[in-house]
């Protein structure tokens, strides 16, 4: 069942592409989860404030997820994922350009970048999974299993590799965000072009 489901899964380029994007975004986000304590407690010496700072960034994801439930009907999953990917890649590249020296900015500036970054993540998580599952209704169970398996297999080594560089500076974390944000952006731009071509042919 798994083999036949996997063969069916890879027939749909949208499902494969959105699954890869999900792995890219999840992997780079997992780097933050695994290094946030080191960043705030060691690099910024904010041990007692760590739970509150971590909660504030989680709150940003929660707000975006709630808004997404209201906006997705009006704008569609693809459009929201497209703009969220643009924001995710853009804000991480902006950080890299502004703080390329590796010197950590003021904690308020860093938190602002994290809040915007994870606001975009909140829109991406649900929409990427639902977009990947759109063409897989006839194999929904095995499709969801493959989607989760592939995105996790991608995410773990990404998080492991980038996290190994986050020692004395936050910069490697945002470089990781930038790399996988750009990969995700290139993927969704390809899909957008493909969808526009299909719509033109069907018109």
Short mmCIF file of N, CA and C in Angstrom, two decimals, residues 72-202:
data_model
loop_
_atom_site.label_atom_id
_atom_site.label_comp_id
_atom_site.label_asym_id
_atom_site.label_seq_id
_atom_site.Cartn_x
_atom_site.Cartn_y
_atom_site.Cartn_z
N UNK A 72 -8.36 32.59 4.64
CA UNK A 72 -8.15 31.58 3.61
C UNK A 72 -9.36 31.44 2.69
N UNK A 73 -10.55 31.63 3.21
CA UNK A 73 -11.75 31.53 2.38
C UNK A 73 -11.80 32.67 1.37
N UNK A 74 -11.35 33.83 1.80
CA UNK A 74 -11.42 35.01 0.93
C UNK A 74 -10.31 35.03 -0.12
N UNK A 75 -9.08 34.69 0.29
CA UNK A 75 -7.94 34.84 -0.61
C UNK A 75 -7.41 33.52 -1.17
N UNK A 76 -7.72 32.40 -0.53
CA UNK A 76 -7.25 31.11 -1.01
C UNK A 76 -5.91 30.73 -0.40
N UNK A 77 -5.71 29.43 -0.22
CA UNK A 77 -4.48 28.94 0.41
C UNK A 77 -3.23 29.28 -0.38
N UNK A 78 -3.34 29.18 -1.71
CA UNK A 78 -2.15 29.40 -2.53
C UNK A 78 -1.67 30.85 -2.42
N UNK A 79 -2.59 31.80 -2.54
CA UNK A 79 -2.20 33.21 -2.48
C UNK A 79 -1.61 33.57 -1.12
N UNK A 80 -2.20 33.06 -0.06
CA UNK A 80 -1.68 33.34 1.28
C UNK A 80 -0.29 32.73 1.45
N UNK A 81 -0.12 31.49 0.99
CA UNK A 81 1.19 30.83 1.09
C UNK A 81 2.24 31.58 0.27
N UNK A 82 1.82 32.09 -0.88
CA UNK A 82 2.74 32.83 -1.76
C UNK A 82 3.27 34.08 -1.07
N UNK A 83 2.37 34.89 -0.52
CA UNK A 83 2.79 36.14 0.13
C UNK A 83 3.51 35.86 1.44
N UNK A 84 3.11 34.83 2.16
CA UNK A 84 3.81 34.48 3.40
C UNK A 84 5.24 34.02 3.10
N UNK A 85 5.43 33.29 2.01
CA UNK A 85 6.77 32.87 1.61
C UNK A 85 7.62 34.07 1.24
N UNK A 86 7.02 35.02 0.53
CA UNK A 86 7.73 36.26 0.18
C UNK A 86 8.18 36.97 1.47
N UNK A 87 7.27 37.06 2.44
CA UNK A 87 7.61 37.72 3.69
C UNK A 87 8.68 36.98 4.47
N UNK A 88 8.57 35.66 4.49
CA UNK A 88 9.53 34.83 5.23
C UNK A 88 10.94 35.01 4.66
N UNK A 89 11.05 34.94 3.33
CA UNK A 89 12.36 35.09 2.70
C UNK A 89 12.86 36.53 2.83
N UNK A 90 11.95 37.48 2.66
CA UNK A 90 12.34 38.89 2.67
C UNK A 90 12.86 39.36 4.02
N UNK A 91 12.18 39.01 5.10
CA UNK A 91 12.58 39.49 6.43
C UNK A 91 13.90 38.85 6.86
N UNK A 92 14.12 37.60 6.48
CA UNK A 92 15.38 36.94 6.85
C UNK A 92 16.55 37.53 6.06
N UNK A 93 16.33 37.83 4.78
CA UNK A 93 17.38 38.46 3.97
C UNK A 93 17.69 39.86 4.48
N UNK A 94 16.66 40.58 4.92
CA UNK A 94 16.88 41.92 5.47
C UNK A 94 17.77 41.86 6.71
N UNK A 95 17.52 40.88 7.58
CA UNK A 95 18.36 40.72 8.77
C UNK A 95 19.81 40.46 8.37
N UNK A 96 20.01 39.54 7.43
CA UNK A 96 21.37 39.20 7.00
C UNK A 96 22.09 40.42 6.45
N UNK A 97 21.39 41.23 5.67
CA UNK A 97 21.99 42.44 5.08
C UNK A 97 22.34 43.47 6.16
N UNK A 98 21.45 43.62 7.15
CA UNK A 98 21.66 44.65 8.18
C UNK A 98 22.72 44.25 9.20
N UNK A 99 22.81 42.95 9.50
CA UNK A 99 23.69 42.51 10.59
C UNK A 99 24.67 41.44 10.11
N UNK A 100 25.21 41.67 8.91
CA UNK A 100 26.11 40.70 8.32
C UNK A 100 27.41 40.57 9.09
N UNK A 101 27.73 41.55 9.92
CA UNK A 101 28.97 41.51 10.71
C UNK A 101 28.95 40.38 11.73
N UNK A 102 27.75 39.90 12.07
CA UNK A 102 27.65 38.84 13.07
C UNK A 102 27.42 39.34 14.47
N UNK A 103 27.48 40.67 14.65
CA UNK A 103 27.22 41.26 15.97
C UNK A 103 25.71 41.27 16.21
N UNK A 104 25.29 40.70 17.31
CA UNK A 104 23.86 40.63 17.61
C UNK A 104 23.27 42.01 17.83
N UNK A 105 22.08 42.27 17.28
CA UNK A 105 21.43 43.56 17.50
C UNK A 105 20.82 43.63 18.90
N UNK A 106 20.26 44.77 19.22
CA UNK A 106 19.54 44.93 20.49
C UNK A 106 18.44 43.88 20.56
N UNK A 107 18.15 43.39 21.76
CA UNK A 107 17.17 42.32 21.92
C UNK A 107 15.80 42.69 21.36
N UNK A 108 15.41 43.97 21.48
CA UNK A 108 14.12 44.41 20.95
C UNK A 108 14.05 44.26 19.44
N UNK A 109 15.14 44.58 18.75
CA UNK A 109 15.18 44.44 17.29
C UNK A 109 15.10 42.97 16.89
N UNK A 110 15.85 42.13 17.61
CA UNK A 110 15.84 40.70 17.32
C UNK A 110 14.43 40.11 17.49
N UNK A 111 13.78 40.47 18.59
CA UNK A 111 12.43 39.96 18.83
C UNK A 111 11.47 40.43 17.74
N UNK A 112 11.63 41.69 17.29
CA UNK A 112 10.77 42.19 16.22
C UNK A 112 10.95 41.36 14.95
N UNK A 113 12.19 41.04 14.61
CA UNK A 113 12.45 40.19 13.44
C UNK A 113 11.81 38.81 13.63
N UNK A 114 11.96 38.24 14.81
CA UNK A 114 11.37 36.93 15.08
C UNK A 114 9.84 36.97 14.97
N UNK A 115 9.24 38.02 15.50
CA UNK A 115 7.77 38.14 15.47
C UNK A 115 7.25 38.18 14.04
N UNK A 116 7.92 38.96 13.18
CA UNK A 116 7.50 39.04 11.78
C UNK A 116 7.75 37.71 11.07
N UNK A 117 8.93 37.13 11.33
CA UNK A 117 9.30 35.86 10.71
C UNK A 117 8.27 34.77 11.04
N UNK A 118 7.93 34.66 12.31
CA UNK A 118 7.05 33.57 12.73
C UNK A 118 5.58 33.89 12.46
N UNK A 119 5.26 35.15 12.25
CA UNK A 119 3.93 35.51 11.77
C UNK A 119 3.73 34.90 10.38
N UNK A 120 4.77 34.98 9.56
CA UNK A 120 4.72 34.35 8.23
C UNK A 120 4.63 32.82 8.35
N UNK A 121 5.37 32.26 9.30
CA UNK A 121 5.35 30.81 9.52
C UNK A 121 3.95 30.34 9.87
N UNK A 122 3.24 31.12 10.68
CA UNK A 122 1.88 30.75 11.06
C UNK A 122 0.95 30.61 9.87
N UNK A 123 1.17 31.41 8.84
CA UNK A 123 0.37 31.29 7.62
C UNK A 123 0.83 30.12 6.75
N UNK A 124 2.10 29.77 6.86
CA UNK A 124 2.65 28.73 5.98
C UNK A 124 2.33 27.31 6.43
N UNK A 125 2.41 27.05 7.72
CA UNK A 125 2.28 25.67 8.20
C UNK A 125 1.02 24.99 7.67
N UNK A 126 -0.14 25.54 7.97
CA UNK A 126 -1.39 24.89 7.57
C UNK A 126 -1.62 24.90 6.08
N UNK A 127 -1.30 26.03 5.44
CA UNK A 127 -1.59 26.15 4.01
C UNK A 127 -0.73 25.24 3.16
N UNK A 128 0.54 25.07 3.52
CA UNK A 128 1.40 24.19 2.73
C UNK A 128 0.92 22.75 2.81
N UNK A 129 0.49 22.32 3.99
CA UNK A 129 0.00 20.95 4.13
C UNK A 129 -1.30 20.76 3.34
N UNK A 130 -2.21 21.73 3.43
CA UNK A 130 -3.49 21.59 2.72
C UNK A 130 -3.29 21.64 1.21
N UNK A 131 -2.36 22.49 0.74
CA UNK A 131 -2.08 22.56 -0.70
C UNK A 131 -1.46 21.26 -1.20
N UNK A 132 -0.58 20.67 -0.39
CA UNK A 132 0.03 19.39 -0.77
C UNK A 132 -1.02 18.29 -0.89
N UNK A 133 -2.07 18.37 -0.05
CA UNK A 133 -3.09 17.33 -0.02
C UNK A 133 -4.20 17.54 -1.04
N UNK A 134 -4.26 18.71 -1.67
CA UNK A 134 -5.35 19.03 -2.61
C UNK A 134 -5.57 17.96 -3.68
N UNK A 135 -4.51 17.52 -4.38
CA UNK A 135 -4.74 16.53 -5.45
C UNK A 135 -4.76 15.08 -4.95
N UNK A 136 -4.69 14.88 -3.62
CA UNK A 136 -4.51 13.53 -3.09
C UNK A 136 -5.73 13.03 -2.32
N UNK A 137 -6.90 13.57 -2.64
CA UNK A 137 -8.10 13.16 -1.92
C UNK A 137 -8.38 11.68 -2.02
N UNK A 138 -8.03 11.07 -3.15
CA UNK A 138 -8.31 9.65 -3.36
C UNK A 138 -7.34 8.74 -2.60
N UNK A 139 -6.22 9.32 -2.11
CA UNK A 139 -5.28 8.54 -1.28
C UNK A 139 -4.94 9.39 -0.04
N UNK A 140 -5.96 9.97 0.57
CA UNK A 140 -5.75 10.96 1.64
C UNK A 140 -4.91 10.41 2.79
N UNK A 141 -5.20 9.19 3.22
CA UNK A 141 -4.48 8.62 4.36
C UNK A 141 -3.01 8.43 4.10
N UNK A 142 -2.68 7.70 3.03
CA UNK A 142 -1.28 7.44 2.72
C UNK A 142 -0.60 8.72 2.25
N UNK A 143 -1.37 9.60 1.58
CA UNK A 143 -0.82 10.89 1.13
C UNK A 143 -0.36 11.73 2.30
N UNK A 144 -1.19 11.81 3.35
CA UNK A 144 -0.84 12.58 4.54
C UNK A 144 0.37 11.97 5.24
N UNK A 145 0.44 10.63 5.26
CA UNK A 145 1.57 9.95 5.89
C UNK A 145 2.88 10.25 5.15
N UNK A 146 2.83 10.20 3.82
CA UNK A 146 4.04 10.47 3.03
C UNK A 146 4.44 11.93 3.17
N UNK A 147 3.46 12.82 3.14
CA UNK A 147 3.73 14.25 3.30
C UNK A 147 4.44 14.51 4.63
N UNK A 148 3.91 13.96 5.71
CA UNK A 148 4.52 14.16 7.02
C UNK A 148 5.89 13.53 7.13
N UNK A 149 6.03 12.33 6.54
CA UNK A 149 7.31 11.61 6.60
C UNK A 149 8.40 12.38 5.85
N UNK A 150 8.12 12.78 4.62
CA UNK A 150 9.13 13.45 3.78
C UNK A 150 9.51 14.79 4.38
N UNK A 151 8.51 15.58 4.80
CA UNK A 151 8.82 16.91 5.36
C UNK A 151 9.64 16.79 6.64
N UNK A 152 9.37 15.77 7.46
CA UNK A 152 10.13 15.58 8.70
C UNK A 152 11.55 15.10 8.41
N UNK A 153 11.69 14.17 7.46
CA UNK A 153 13.01 13.66 7.08
C UNK A 153 13.88 14.79 6.53
N UNK A 154 13.26 15.75 5.84
CA UNK A 154 14.00 16.91 5.37
C UNK A 154 14.33 17.86 6.51
N UNK A 155 13.36 18.08 7.39
CA UNK A 155 13.49 19.10 8.43
C UNK A 155 14.57 18.79 9.45
N UNK A 156 14.69 17.55 9.86
CA UNK A 156 15.62 17.20 10.94
C UNK A 156 17.08 17.47 10.57
N UNK A 157 17.59 16.99 9.42
CA UNK A 157 18.99 17.31 9.09
C UNK A 157 19.21 18.80 8.84
N UNK A 158 18.20 19.50 8.30
CA UNK A 158 18.32 20.95 8.11
C UNK A 158 18.54 21.62 9.47
N UNK A 159 17.69 21.27 10.43
CA UNK A 159 17.79 21.85 11.77
C UNK A 159 19.12 21.50 12.43
N UNK A 160 19.55 20.24 12.25
CA UNK A 160 20.81 19.78 12.84
C UNK A 160 22.00 20.57 12.30
N UNK A 161 22.02 20.73 10.99
CA UNK A 161 23.17 21.37 10.33
C UNK A 161 23.25 22.84 10.68
N UNK A 162 22.15 23.57 10.49
CA UNK A 162 22.18 25.01 10.76
C UNK A 162 22.41 25.27 12.24
N UNK A 163 21.77 24.48 13.10
CA UNK A 163 21.90 24.68 14.54
C UNK A 163 23.33 24.56 15.03
N UNK A 164 24.14 23.77 14.33
CA UNK A 164 25.53 23.58 14.76
C UNK A 164 26.37 24.85 14.62
N UNK A 165 25.88 25.83 13.83
CA UNK A 165 26.62 27.07 13.63
C UNK A 165 26.19 28.19 14.58
N UNK A 166 25.04 28.01 15.24
CA UNK A 166 24.51 29.05 16.12
C UNK A 166 25.21 28.93 17.47
N UNK A 167 26.32 29.67 17.60
CA UNK A 167 27.14 29.57 18.81
C UNK A 167 27.22 30.92 19.52
N UNK A 168 27.85 31.88 18.86
CA UNK A 168 28.03 33.19 19.50
C UNK A 168 27.24 34.29 18.80
N UNK A 169 26.51 33.94 17.75
CA UNK A 169 25.76 34.93 16.98
C UNK A 169 24.46 34.33 16.47
N UNK A 170 23.47 35.19 16.28
CA UNK A 170 22.18 34.76 15.72
C UNK A 170 22.24 34.70 14.20
N UNK A 171 23.27 35.31 13.62
CA UNK A 171 23.36 35.41 12.16
C UNK A 171 23.21 34.08 11.43
N UNK A 172 23.86 32.97 11.86
CA UNK A 172 23.69 31.70 11.13
C UNK A 172 22.23 31.24 11.07
N UNK A 173 21.47 31.55 12.11
CA UNK A 173 20.05 31.19 12.11
C UNK A 173 19.32 31.90 10.98
N UNK A 174 19.59 33.19 10.81
CA UNK A 174 18.90 33.95 9.76
C UNK A 174 19.46 33.63 8.37
N UNK A 175 20.71 33.23 8.30
CA UNK A 175 21.23 32.75 7.01
C UNK A 175 20.49 31.49 6.60
N UNK A 176 20.26 30.61 7.58
CA UNK A 176 19.47 29.40 7.31
C UNK A 176 18.06 29.75 6.88
N UNK A 177 17.42 30.70 7.59
CA UNK A 177 16.10 31.16 7.19
C UNK A 177 16.12 31.66 5.74
N UNK A 178 17.17 32.42 5.40
CA UNK A 178 17.27 33.02 4.07
C UNK A 178 17.41 31.96 2.98
N UNK A 179 18.30 31.01 3.21
CA UNK A 179 18.55 29.96 2.20
C UNK A 179 17.28 29.17 1.92
N UNK A 180 16.63 28.70 2.97
CA UNK A 180 15.45 27.86 2.76
C UNK A 180 14.21 28.67 2.46
N UNK A 181 14.23 29.95 2.85
CA UNK A 181 13.16 30.84 2.42
C UNK A 181 13.23 31.09 0.92
N UNK A 182 14.45 31.28 0.40
CA UNK A 182 14.62 31.49 -1.04
C UNK A 182 14.29 30.23 -1.84
N UNK A 183 14.70 29.06 -1.32
CA UNK A 183 14.35 27.80 -1.98
C UNK A 183 12.83 27.63 -2.04
N UNK A 184 12.17 27.97 -0.95
CA UNK A 184 10.71 27.88 -0.91
C UNK A 184 10.09 28.87 -1.88
N UNK A 185 10.66 30.07 -1.95
CA UNK A 185 10.14 31.10 -2.85
C UNK A 185 10.30 30.68 -4.31
N UNK A 186 11.45 30.13 -4.66
CA UNK A 186 11.66 29.65 -6.03
C UNK A 186 10.67 28.54 -6.37
N UNK A 187 10.40 27.67 -5.40
CA UNK A 187 9.46 26.57 -5.61
C UNK A 187 8.06 27.09 -5.87
N UNK A 188 7.60 28.04 -5.06
CA UNK A 188 6.23 28.52 -5.21
C UNK A 188 6.10 29.42 -6.44
N UNK A 189 7.18 30.10 -6.83
CA UNK A 189 7.15 30.88 -8.07
C UNK A 189 7.00 29.96 -9.28
N UNK A 190 7.70 28.82 -9.24
CA UNK A 190 7.56 27.82 -10.30
C UNK A 190 6.12 27.31 -10.37
N UNK A 191 5.54 27.02 -9.22
CA UNK A 191 4.17 26.53 -9.18
C UNK A 191 3.18 27.59 -9.65
N UNK A 192 3.44 28.84 -9.30
CA UNK A 192 2.57 29.94 -9.72
C UNK A 192 2.58 30.07 -11.24
N UNK A 193 3.77 29.99 -11.83
CA UNK A 193 3.90 30.06 -13.28
C UNK A 193 3.19 28.89 -13.94
N UNK A 194 3.33 27.70 -13.34
CA UNK A 194 2.68 26.51 -13.87
C UNK A 194 1.16 26.65 -13.82
N UNK A 195 0.64 27.18 -12.72
CA UNK A 195 -0.81 27.36 -12.58
C UNK A 195 -1.33 28.40 -13.56
N UNK A 196 -0.58 29.49 -13.75
CA UNK A 196 -0.98 30.52 -14.70
C UNK A 196 -1.03 29.98 -16.12
N UNK A 197 -0.06 29.12 -16.45
CA UNK A 197 -0.04 28.50 -17.79
C UNK A 197 -1.25 27.61 -18.00
N UNK A 198 -1.59 26.82 -16.98
CA UNK A 198 -2.77 25.93 -17.08
C UNK A 198 -4.05 26.74 -17.21
N UNK A 199 -4.16 27.83 -16.45
CA UNK A 199 -5.35 28.68 -16.52
C UNK A 199 -5.47 29.33 -17.89
N UNK A 200 -4.32 29.72 -18.49
CA UNK A 200 -4.33 30.32 -19.82
C UNK A 200 -4.76 29.31 -20.87
N UNK A 201 -4.29 28.07 -20.74
CA UNK A 201 -4.63 27.02 -21.70
C UNK A 201 -6.10 26.64 -21.61
N UNK A 202 -6.64 26.72 -20.37
CA UNK A 202 -8.04 26.35 -20.18
C UNK A 202 -9.02 27.47 -20.54
#
